[in-house]
Amino acid sequence: AVRDALPVVDHELNYFAPGCYTTQSRLKRANRAGERALVNAEAMTAMARALPDTPPAFRKISLEEDWHDLLFTHFHDILTGSCVQDSREHAMGLYSQVLASAQSQFSVAARKLADAIDTSSIQVRPLDKDSQAEGAGGGYGLDGYASAMPRPERGNGLVRIFTLFNPTSSAHSAPVEITVWDWPGDLRRLKVSDAAGAPLTFQKLDNRLQTYWDHKYFRFLVQADLPPYGYTTVVLDEAELEDAYPFYYQGEHRTSAHDFCPYVLENEYIRAEFDQGTGELVSLREAGSDREMIAPGKRGGLVLVDTECATSNAWSIGNYLKSHPIDTALRSAGVHKGSLRSSAHFEYKVRSSTIRMELSLDKSAKWFGVSLEVDWHEIGGDTIPVLTYQLPLADAASFLYDIPAGSVSRAPLNHDVPGLQYGAGVTKEGDLAVVIISENKYGYRGSRDGVLISTLINSATSPDPYPERGIHAIRFAVGILPPLPKVLEETATAVNNPFSYLSNSSHAGTLPLTGNLLGFSSAASVISSLAPTEGGLRLRLYNTSADEDTCRLAFNRPPKAARFADPLGRPLPGEVTLHRNHLSFVLPPYALADLIIE
């Protein structure tokens, strides 16, 4: 009766407890890892269940209880970090169980897919004896949530087969790091090819064999182009000797020449320039452009902020009192340029703490990566120390952040605001955005003086007096992208969900060497999850724009039926058009939808 008299709320009303976007960063990191592991496990299971010979036992596996455990930690005094130490320890135990279950399920589904691929056309030359490769690498690379599954070696001899997976809804190209165990060949004669035998661009990360639990290994990067929810096959072999005799460089370059000049990371899309002595970002531009994204005379990088103790606790980041740019490096290692990845390294001493930073830029990436290992010993006292990464922007009229099922534009504010995966400063022209994409941080600040800030560590002393002491692994990306919510969301998802791989063997199967479960196209909509149902798939997606959006799905075999549903699976009105292997539908503006496909 009063519906027409009620005011319409079309904006955010307030920001509550902005300190909770960052406090107790171990909880934030474990939560993000758990969410990512569960979503990817469901997607990989859906891909594997699409196989015609999937056994009934595999179809009955459910991750629902793991979702219950993860969502329990979303209680307002756990994920927020406004809890005592015992609560955090309890939650970390739940996260460990969730990760173990989800990663095991991901591994089982990926192995089922890999076993179904017909790799019999790839000729291998296994060793008859003296091989200890099979099973090597169990547990390697699982520390720090770095991988979704163990990758033990399945082959031996000179020819090794790897199956690569893309668990996301967008096609993209990226380097994949692969570890090879107990390879008997000559590292000077590596050859990497695709499923059809065409050579692939690769880069050795190790020029000599490394040791892990009495096994020898080396790592290499290979450029992979993968369709959405797809896979492909990569083959490693030893090349034949050519006219040029292979030779090894010395393990270390023994020269005394120093070229004191800025470190530059540059590819076909982006150019980032760093001060050689400090590691600070002094210039950020699109490749081939003279349009500078960093404010004149300013520098981007790590900044330690002393905040006001009286206004600081787990729920609030205190007033900024004094900022200390972290600009004195104990050690800097020059840019290592590779065919797929270039990198530079810095090490800092910050009061009682140590920070190691790796900067890297991959081929075809529109962002550079920042990887930090922070041994943090700062505690609150007269002031509260807060570690941040700051980018003073030359041109930022507004700031864009992703929120559940969409994005929101916010005016400059001198306090932290929430973002799920990214915060971006949008230019006055509205054509470009400088974005920080975080693997496990939720607190951002687009300040009134045009500085884009990611809050990394907040050492608040209440209710836990020592919430952050210890070693932190922090990863994020900095890039230049169009300020389109769909582009930003899919890019952030790709950055935070890199391609996975498994070691495979030569065997018969029913699947081709390259393929995918489904393809997706739309102007503005994003798939947020793909999960199996008893009779097919459930897609959850949303429209990021204020306009209707036509979405199209293409499957590897014809679907029987499709319908819209609410989050509990109950039917909702809406038209879905099926035509052979394709279906299409229209999403209303800003709509959130579930699609059930048989």
XYZ file of C-alpha atoms in Angstrom:
598
model
C 0.000 0.000 0.000
C 2.920 2.364 0.563
C 5.190 1.009 -2.141
C 5.074 4.112 -4.337
C 5.830 6.396 -1.383
C 9.053 4.631 -0.360
C 12.382 6.179 -1.429
C 14.523 4.220 -3.884
C 18.081 3.552 -2.654
C 20.369 3.477 -5.711
C 23.706 4.116 -4.031
C 25.834 2.876 -1.147
C 24.616 4.195 2.188
C 27.787 3.927 4.246
C 31.072 2.114 4.840
C 31.221 0.163 8.054
C 34.385 -1.074 9.782
C 36.850 -0.398 6.910
C 39.669 -1.908 8.956
C 37.957 -5.276 8.549
C 38.698 -5.259 4.800
C 42.349 -5.930 5.712
C 42.792 -6.999 9.367
C 43.971 -10.589 10.071
C 45.251 -11.066 6.526
C 45.781 -14.817 6.997
C 42.000 -15.207 7.176
C 41.542 -13.180 4.003
C 44.162 -15.190 2.169
C 42.770 -18.551 3.261
C 39.219 -17.484 2.433
C 40.178 -16.378 -1.070
C 42.126 -19.599 -1.610
C 39.195 -21.677 -0.368
C 36.661 -19.901 -2.563
C 38.932 -20.218 -5.574
C 39.608 -23.913 -4.903
C 35.923 -24.768 -4.530
C 34.815 -22.865 -7.638
C 37.617 -24.405 -9.728
C 36.926 -27.904 -8.346
C 33.271 -27.577 -9.321
C 34.188 -26.357 -12.806
C 36.693 -29.165 -13.346
C 34.181 -31.724 -12.040
C 31.565 -30.388 -14.454
C 34.049 -30.783 -17.306
C 34.868 -34.356 -16.273
C 31.216 -35.349 -15.727
C 30.491 -34.411 -19.333
C 32.457 -37.495 -20.392
C 30.128 -40.242 -21.709
C 31.720 -43.009 -19.607
C 31.828 -41.213 -16.240
C 31.144 -43.845 -13.528
C 28.184 -43.311 -11.134
C 30.478 -43.052 -8.095
C 32.141 -39.975 -9.538
C 28.794 -38.308 -10.187
C 27.816 -38.506 -6.499
C 30.699 -36.411 -5.180
C 29.504 -33.178 -3.550
C 31.348 -30.171 -2.199
C 28.317 -28.843 -0.329
C 29.707 -29.575 3.138
C 32.931 -27.823 2.218
C 30.930 -24.771 1.185
C 29.197 -24.945 4.588
C 32.563 -24.903 6.375
C 33.849 -22.026 4.258
C 30.699 -19.945 4.665
C 30.733 -20.526 8.424
C 33.859 -18.367 8.510
C 31.918 -15.506 6.862
C 30.405 -14.799 10.256
C 30.868 -11.093 10.939
C 33.660 -11.491 13.502
C 35.737 -14.164 11.694
C 36.397 -13.277 8.050
C 36.447 -9.642 9.142
C 39.444 -10.361 11.375
C 37.754 -8.716 14.364
C 38.297 -11.848 16.444
C 40.672 -13.213 19.054
C 43.502 -15.578 18.163
C 41.597 -18.766 19.085
C 38.807 -17.900 16.646
C 41.341 -17.375 13.891
C 43.034 -20.708 14.606
C 39.690 -22.511 14.514
C 38.829 -20.877 11.195
C 42.233 -21.742 9.736
C 41.508 -25.386 10.552
C 38.244 -25.196 8.624
C 40.022 -23.575 5.695
C 42.624 -26.368 5.702
C 39.866 -28.977 5.488
C 38.138 -27.071 2.693
C 41.358 -26.768 0.696
C 42.239 -30.445 1.163
C 38.815 -31.563 -0.021
C 38.500 -29.113 -2.922
C 42.020 -29.652 -4.219
C 41.599 -33.423 -4.006
C 38.385 -33.190 -6.005
C 40.054 -30.897 -8.556
C 42.896 -33.398 -8.906
C 40.545 -36.376 -9.326
C 38.499 -34.595 -11.991
C 41.579 -33.330 -13.843
C 43.085 -36.816 -13.821
C 39.843 -38.266 -15.217
C 39.907 -35.753 -18.049
C 43.587 -36.376 -18.749
C 43.039 -40.146 -18.830
C 40.230 -39.710 -21.389
C 42.405 -37.772 -23.863
C 43.733 -39.846 -26.749
C 47.480 -39.224 -26.562
C 48.404 -42.450 -28.376
C 49.623 -40.482 -31.411
C 52.490 -39.063 -29.295
C 55.377 -41.495 -29.482
C 57.245 -41.866 -26.211
C 60.520 -43.667 -25.565
C 60.290 -44.879 -21.961
C 63.398 -46.072 -20.178
C 63.478 -49.809 -19.618
C 65.346 -49.446 -16.350
C 67.059 -46.992 -14.020
C 64.104 -44.588 -14.075
C 62.974 -42.996 -10.845
C 60.792 -40.341 -12.469
C 57.374 -41.941 -11.945
C 55.751 -40.444 -8.858
C 58.439 -37.815 -8.361
C 57.252 -34.404 -7.242
C 54.486 -35.452 -4.863
C 53.714 -32.453 -2.636
C 56.041 -30.117 -4.536
C 54.627 -26.634 -5.093
C 51.639 -26.959 -2.765
C 52.995 -24.601 -0.118
C 51.438 -21.180 0.205
C 48.302 -22.103 -1.787
C 50.483 -21.923 -4.894
C 48.799 -24.835 -6.674
C 45.398 -26.447 -6.873
C 46.748 -29.987 -6.984
C 49.873 -32.142 -6.710
C 51.618 -32.863 -9.994
C 53.605 -36.094 -9.662
C 55.415 -37.275 -12.777
C 53.549 -39.878 -14.875
C 56.155 -40.527 -17.542
C 59.836 -41.191 -17.981
C 62.377 -41.013 -20.761
C 62.954 -38.087 -23.092
C 59.363 -37.438 -24.250
C 57.043 -35.988 -21.622
C 53.356 -35.166 -22.115
C 51.517 -32.451 -20.178
C 47.812 -31.641 -20.170
C 47.005 -27.977 -19.466
C 43.634 -26.805 -18.108
C 41.765 -23.492 -18.094
C 39.153 -23.555 -15.288
C 37.745 -20.094 -16.148
C 35.001 -18.872 -18.499
C 37.246 -16.707 -20.713
C 39.770 -17.684 -23.360
C 43.188 -16.165 -22.905
C 46.887 -16.644 -23.499
C 49.457 -16.897 -20.707
C 52.740 -18.598 -19.824
C 52.449 -21.766 -17.744
C 55.248 -22.871 -15.423
C 55.893 -26.629 -15.743
C 58.223 -28.737 -13.599
C 59.922 -31.752 -15.223
C 61.204 -34.568 -13.012
C 64.268 -36.768 -13.538
C 64.638 -35.963 -17.218
C 67.628 -37.800 -18.763
C 68.119 -35.417 -21.688
C 70.371 -32.466 -22.455
C 68.971 -29.159 -21.186
C 70.706 -27.398 -24.073
C 68.489 -29.264 -26.579
C 64.970 -28.754 -25.210
C 62.084 -28.852 -27.678
C 58.511 -27.956 -26.712
C 55.603 -28.462 -29.130
C 51.819 -28.419 -29.206
C 49.433 -31.291 -29.864
C 49.998 -31.016 -33.631
C 53.787 -30.993 -33.292
C 54.215 -27.277 -33.986
C 56.970 -25.645 -31.902
C 55.886 -23.484 -28.964
C 57.666 -20.533 -27.424
C 59.254 -21.538 -24.143
C 61.697 -20.194 -21.576
C 63.914 -22.192 -19.237
C 63.722 -21.055 -15.632
C 66.550 -23.393 -14.586
C 69.717 -23.849 -16.629
C 70.838 -26.754 -14.472
C 69.062 -29.530 -12.610
C 67.688 -28.770 -9.135
C 67.262 -31.278 -6.283
C 64.123 -32.090 -4.284
C 64.016 -35.178 -2.000
C 66.703 -36.951 -4.058
C 64.896 -36.237 -7.332
C 66.233 -33.930 -10.024
C 64.013 -31.357 -11.699
C 63.997 -28.255 -13.842
C 61.283 -25.707 -14.672
C 60.273 -24.021 -17.889
C 57.575 -21.616 -19.079
C 55.492 -22.338 -22.174
C 53.034 -19.970 -23.827
C 49.554 -21.518 -23.908
C 46.339 -20.397 -25.604
C 43.349 -22.063 -23.973
C 39.606 -21.813 -24.629
C 37.125 -21.321 -21.766
C 36.745 -24.427 -19.592
C 39.212 -26.057 -21.932
C 42.401 -28.073 -22.128
C 45.317 -28.657 -24.466
C 48.380 -30.886 -24.768
C 52.050 -29.891 -24.623
C 54.952 -32.210 -25.451
C 58.552 -31.903 -24.238
C 61.314 -33.691 -26.121
C 65.036 -33.536 -26.817
C 65.828 -31.896 -30.152
C 68.200 -33.424 -32.644
C 71.713 -32.006 -32.840
C 71.909 -29.303 -35.482
C 74.889 -27.620 -37.108
C 75.614 -25.388 -34.106
C 77.238 -27.348 -31.293
C 75.333 -26.873 -28.000
C 77.207 -25.186 -25.192
C 76.573 -24.131 -21.616
C 77.044 -20.638 -20.298
C 78.859 -20.365 -17.020
C 76.515 -20.575 -14.045
C 77.363 -17.036 -12.961
C 78.388 -14.044 -14.996
C 81.720 -12.862 -13.574
C 81.946 -9.256 -14.669
C 82.443 -5.982 -12.831
C 80.533 -3.653 -15.147
C 77.475 -1.895 -13.684
C 75.022 0.038 -15.798
C 73.195 2.421 -13.447
C 69.954 3.031 -15.287
C 66.256 2.415 -14.601
C 64.930 -1.121 -14.770
C 62.392 -1.398 -17.589
C 59.800 -4.142 -17.981
C 58.205 -3.877 -21.406
C 56.171 -6.021 -23.796
C 53.768 -5.374 -26.668
C 51.128 -3.836 -24.360
C 52.729 -2.084 -21.398
C 55.930 -0.354 -20.320
C 56.854 -0.031 -16.623
C 60.022 1.746 -15.471
C 61.483 1.271 -11.971
C 64.234 3.068 -10.080
C 67.240 0.754 -9.999
C 68.154 1.595 -6.427
C 64.712 1.738 -4.804
C 62.374 -0.461 -6.859
C 59.857 2.398 -7.033
C 57.649 2.740 -10.100
C 58.653 5.954 -11.884
C 56.733 5.510 -15.148
C 53.757 3.470 -16.369
C 52.524 3.723 -19.953
C 50.900 1.702 -22.666
C 53.513 0.399 -25.092
C 54.253 2.911 -27.828
C 52.388 5.703 -26.028
C 53.749 8.855 -24.380
C 50.689 9.141 -22.115
C 52.031 8.861 -18.584
C 49.788 7.236 -15.948
C 51.952 8.187 -12.915
C 51.650 11.746 -11.591
C 54.558 14.070 -12.531
C 57.347 13.998 -9.968
C 55.674 11.160 -8.035
C 56.600 7.496 -7.564
C 54.598 4.371 -6.902
C 55.558 1.528 -4.588
C 55.511 0.209 -1.060
C 54.755 2.725 1.681
C 54.772 2.184 5.450
C 52.121 4.366 7.087
C 52.056 5.250 10.782
C 48.379 5.598 11.711
C 46.772 7.088 14.798
C 46.539 4.598 17.657
C 43.441 6.196 19.204
C 41.370 5.581 16.054
C 42.869 2.173 15.179
C 41.653 -1.352 15.921
C 40.508 -4.378 13.957
C 37.431 -2.450 12.817
C 39.118 0.765 11.771
C 42.316 1.959 10.129
C 43.364 5.077 12.019
C 44.061 8.478 10.572
C 47.197 8.603 8.455
C 49.875 10.455 10.468
C 53.084 9.967 8.514
C 53.996 8.012 5.383
C 57.422 6.439 4.859
C 58.168 5.341 1.264
C 60.096 2.070 1.312
C 62.869 3.311 -0.932
C 66.109 1.945 0.496
C 66.900 -1.443 -0.970
C 69.546 -3.669 0.604
C 69.834 -5.556 -2.652
C 68.594 -5.179 -6.208
C 68.996 -7.687 -9.013
C 68.765 -6.328 -12.541
C 66.147 -7.194 -15.087
C 66.368 -10.751 -16.343
C 64.884 -10.698 -19.822
C 63.334 -13.888 -21.160
C 61.261 -14.806 -24.192
C 58.128 -15.132 -22.014
C 58.889 -13.401 -18.719
C 61.190 -10.618 -17.554
C 61.806 -9.948 -13.881
C 63.709 -7.893 -11.310
C 64.257 -8.447 -7.580
C 64.658 -6.177 -4.553
C 65.149 -6.715 -0.834
C 64.350 -4.186 1.899
C 64.864 -3.817 5.621
C 61.867 -1.994 7.140
C 62.346 -1.319 10.844
C 62.297 -4.835 12.344
C 60.901 -6.481 9.205
C 62.250 -7.755 5.891
C 60.560 -7.528 2.499
C 61.611 -9.392 -0.644
C 59.955 -8.197 -3.839
C 59.880 -9.734 -7.308
C 58.611 -7.675 -10.237
C 57.698 -9.588 -13.377
C 56.123 -8.998 -16.773
C 54.837 -11.791 -19.014
C 54.437 -11.866 -22.764
C 50.958 -10.703 -23.860
C 50.103 -9.375 -20.371
C 48.614 -5.923 -19.850
C 49.853 -5.874 -16.271
C 53.057 -6.510 -14.344
C 53.115 -8.791 -11.322
C 54.344 -7.967 -7.817
C 55.219 -10.857 -5.510
C 56.164 -10.056 -1.920
C 57.585 -12.212 0.842
C 57.178 -10.140 4.004
C 58.731 -11.248 7.286
C 56.636 -8.909 9.431
C 57.582 -8.087 13.031
C 55.863 -4.718 13.463
C 53.427 -4.280 16.340
C 51.268 -1.392 17.432
C 52.321 1.098 20.112
C 52.145 4.862 20.041
C 51.171 4.454 16.397
C 49.861 1.523 14.342
C 52.093 0.509 11.379
C 50.218 -0.253 8.146
C 51.913 -1.572 4.992
C 50.444 -0.313 1.701
C 51.162 -0.222 -2.024
C 50.449 3.211 -3.501
C 50.137 4.534 -7.050
C 49.925 8.337 -7.409
C 47.963 8.668 -10.634
C 48.356 11.452 -13.165
C 44.702 11.389 -14.120
C 42.053 9.798 -11.882
C 38.533 11.247 -11.860
C 36.842 8.294 -10.141
C 37.577 4.827 -8.870
C 35.987 1.516 -9.891
C 35.809 -1.578 -7.655
C 34.260 -5.016 -8.041
C 31.519 -5.995 -5.628
C 29.387 -9.169 -5.497
C 27.799 -9.714 -8.936
C 28.959 -6.405 -10.364
C 31.022 -3.275 -9.883
C 30.610 0.176 -8.367
C 32.116 3.559 -9.200
C 33.095 5.636 -6.176
C 34.280 9.200 -5.852
C 37.708 9.800 -4.272
C 37.598 9.123 -0.516
C 40.237 9.333 2.206
C 39.375 5.985 3.771
C 39.475 2.345 2.705
C 36.612 0.816 0.715
C 35.973 -2.836 -0.175
C 36.782 -4.569 -3.441
C 36.655 -8.288 -4.092
C 39.524 -8.564 -6.575
C 40.442 -5.106 -7.851
C 40.480 -1.363 -7.416
C 40.954 0.884 -10.458
C 41.532 4.586 -11.059
C 39.545 5.754 -14.115
C 40.856 8.639 -16.230
C 38.868 11.824 -16.811
C 38.371 10.792 -20.444
C 36.931 7.482 -19.235
C 38.963 5.476 -21.748
C 41.582 3.852 -19.489
C 42.011 2.638 -15.922
C 45.079 1.865 -13.837
C 44.135 -1.222 -11.856
C 45.506 -3.144 -8.874
C 44.356 -6.775 -8.961
C 44.938 -8.537 -5.650
C 45.159 -12.249 -5.025
C 44.077 -12.023 -1.389
C 43.408 -8.417 -0.297
C 40.054 -6.646 0.018
C 40.922 -3.110 1.206
C 41.526 -0.320 -1.337
C 41.608 3.456 -1.183
C 41.150 5.938 -4.031
C 42.226 9.068 -2.196
C 41.166 12.647 -2.857
C 44.660 13.480 -4.096
C 44.428 10.809 -6.804
C 46.416 8.004 -5.169
C 45.237 4.413 -5.698
C 46.154 2.386 -2.597
C 45.997 -1.310 -1.729
C 46.227 -1.913 2.028
C 48.402 -4.989 2.580
C 49.005 -5.394 6.357
C 47.269 -3.636 9.274
C 48.956 -4.291 12.654
C 45.976 -3.229 14.804
C 46.320 -4.329 18.448
C 42.688 -5.004 19.411
C 41.162 -7.506 19.987
C 44.219 -9.572 18.939
C 47.391 -7.770 20.097
C 49.619 -9.463 17.478
C 47.420 -10.234 14.453
C 50.052 -10.068 11.706
C 53.444 -11.169 13.043
C 55.008 -13.797 10.798
C 55.721 -14.439 7.138
C 53.237 -13.210 4.524
C 53.097 -14.105 0.826
C 51.366 -11.275 -1.022
C 50.742 -11.209 -4.762
C 49.047 -8.603 -6.901
C 49.158 -7.168 -10.410
C 49.278 -3.582 -11.702
C 48.024 -2.864 -15.198
C 46.356 -0.554 -17.703
C 42.959 -1.736 -18.949
C 39.729 -0.344 -20.387
C 37.418 0.644 -17.491
C 34.777 -1.915 -18.521
C 33.450 -4.100 -15.682
C 33.363 -7.232 -17.851
C 36.975 -6.749 -19.004
C 38.203 -5.970 -15.490
C 36.332 -8.885 -13.930
C 37.483 -11.471 -16.474
C 41.053 -10.153 -16.344
C 41.137 -10.282 -12.538
C 39.732 -13.819 -12.588
C 42.382 -14.910 -15.115
C 45.199 -13.316 -13.080
C 44.036 -15.043 -9.886
C 43.262 -18.402 -11.536
C 46.294 -19.335 -13.659
C 46.285 -22.354 -15.938
C 46.849 -25.726 -14.248
C 48.579 -28.770 -15.671
C 49.089 -32.492 -15.100
C 51.791 -34.859 -16.261
C 50.225 -37.344 -18.681
C 51.245 -40.477 -20.570
C 50.693 -41.955 -24.012
C 47.410 -43.901 -24.117
C 44.184 -44.344 -26.065
C 41.131 -42.254 -25.238
C 37.907 -40.721 -26.494
C 38.813 -37.017 -26.336
C 40.950 -35.030 -28.808
C 44.282 -33.531 -27.759
C 42.694 -30.071 -27.491
C 39.102 -29.244 -26.562
C 36.677 -27.542 -24.221
C 33.345 -28.118 -22.518
C 31.647 -24.900 -23.588
C 32.200 -21.512 -25.145
C 30.644 -18.264 -23.980
C 30.138 -14.912 -25.675
C 28.381 -11.740 -24.529
C 28.861 -7.991 -24.604
C 28.708 -7.367 -20.853
C 27.854 -10.511 -18.884
C 30.220 -12.642 -16.813
C 30.044 -16.289 -15.717
C 30.853 -16.453 -12.015
C 30.618 -20.231 -11.537
C 30.055 -23.512 -13.336
C 28.970 -26.489 -11.253
C 27.663 -29.995 -11.945
C 24.094 -31.030 -11.195
C 22.553 -34.495 -11.137
C 21.630 -34.262 -14.794
C 23.936 -31.653 -16.224
C 25.300 -28.196 -15.357
C 24.426 -25.089 -13.380
C 25.807 -21.790 -14.660
C 25.660 -18.670 -12.495
C 26.184 -15.426 -14.353
C 25.408 -11.733 -14.141
C 25.054 -8.706 -16.411
C 27.537 -5.937 -15.549
C 25.768 -3.249 -17.598
C 22.634 -1.086 -17.564
C 21.516 -2.579 -20.910
C 19.981 -5.889 -21.887
C 22.659 -8.360 -22.932
C 22.352 -11.297 -25.307
C 24.422 -14.287 -24.167
C 25.374 -17.315 -26.245
C 26.707 -20.679 -25.100
C 28.262 -23.328 -27.352
C 28.656 -26.913 -26.089
C 30.715 -29.874 -27.217
C 27.477 -31.869 -27.581
C 23.797 -30.811 -27.869
C 22.069 -29.948 -24.596
C 18.654 -31.551 -24.037
C 17.037 -28.629 -22.209
C 17.822 -25.398 -20.371
C 15.871 -23.211 -17.959
C 16.349 -20.325 -15.558
C 16.229 -21.026 -11.829
C 16.581 -19.245 -8.520
C 19.640 -19.972 -6.331
C 17.805 -22.951 -4.805
C 17.154 -24.485 -8.218
C 13.455 -23.633 -8.414
C 12.203 -22.704 -11.928
C 11.985 -19.031 -12.895
C 10.403 -17.482 -16.000
C 12.667 -16.642 -18.910
C 13.182 -17.770 -22.483
C 16.168 -19.905 -23.504
C 16.563 -20.724 -27.220
C 18.241 -24.018 -28.155
C 19.685 -24.749 -31.594
C 21.834 -27.880 -31.967
C 24.968 -27.316 -29.867
C 24.095 -23.705 -29.050
C 21.729 -21.844 -26.780
C 21.042 -18.150 -26.311
C 19.139 -15.964 -23.884
C 18.800 -12.327 -22.845
C 19.787 -10.998 -19.420
C 18.049 -7.847 -18.143
C 20.205 -4.934 -16.904
C 22.307 -5.834 -13.855
C 20.564 -9.204 -13.649
C 21.894 -12.140 -11.636
C 20.807 -15.499 -13.038
C 21.191 -19.236 -12.644
C 20.889 -21.400 -15.742
C 20.197 -25.138 -15.357
C 21.299 -27.177 -18.393
C 20.500 -30.868 -18.941
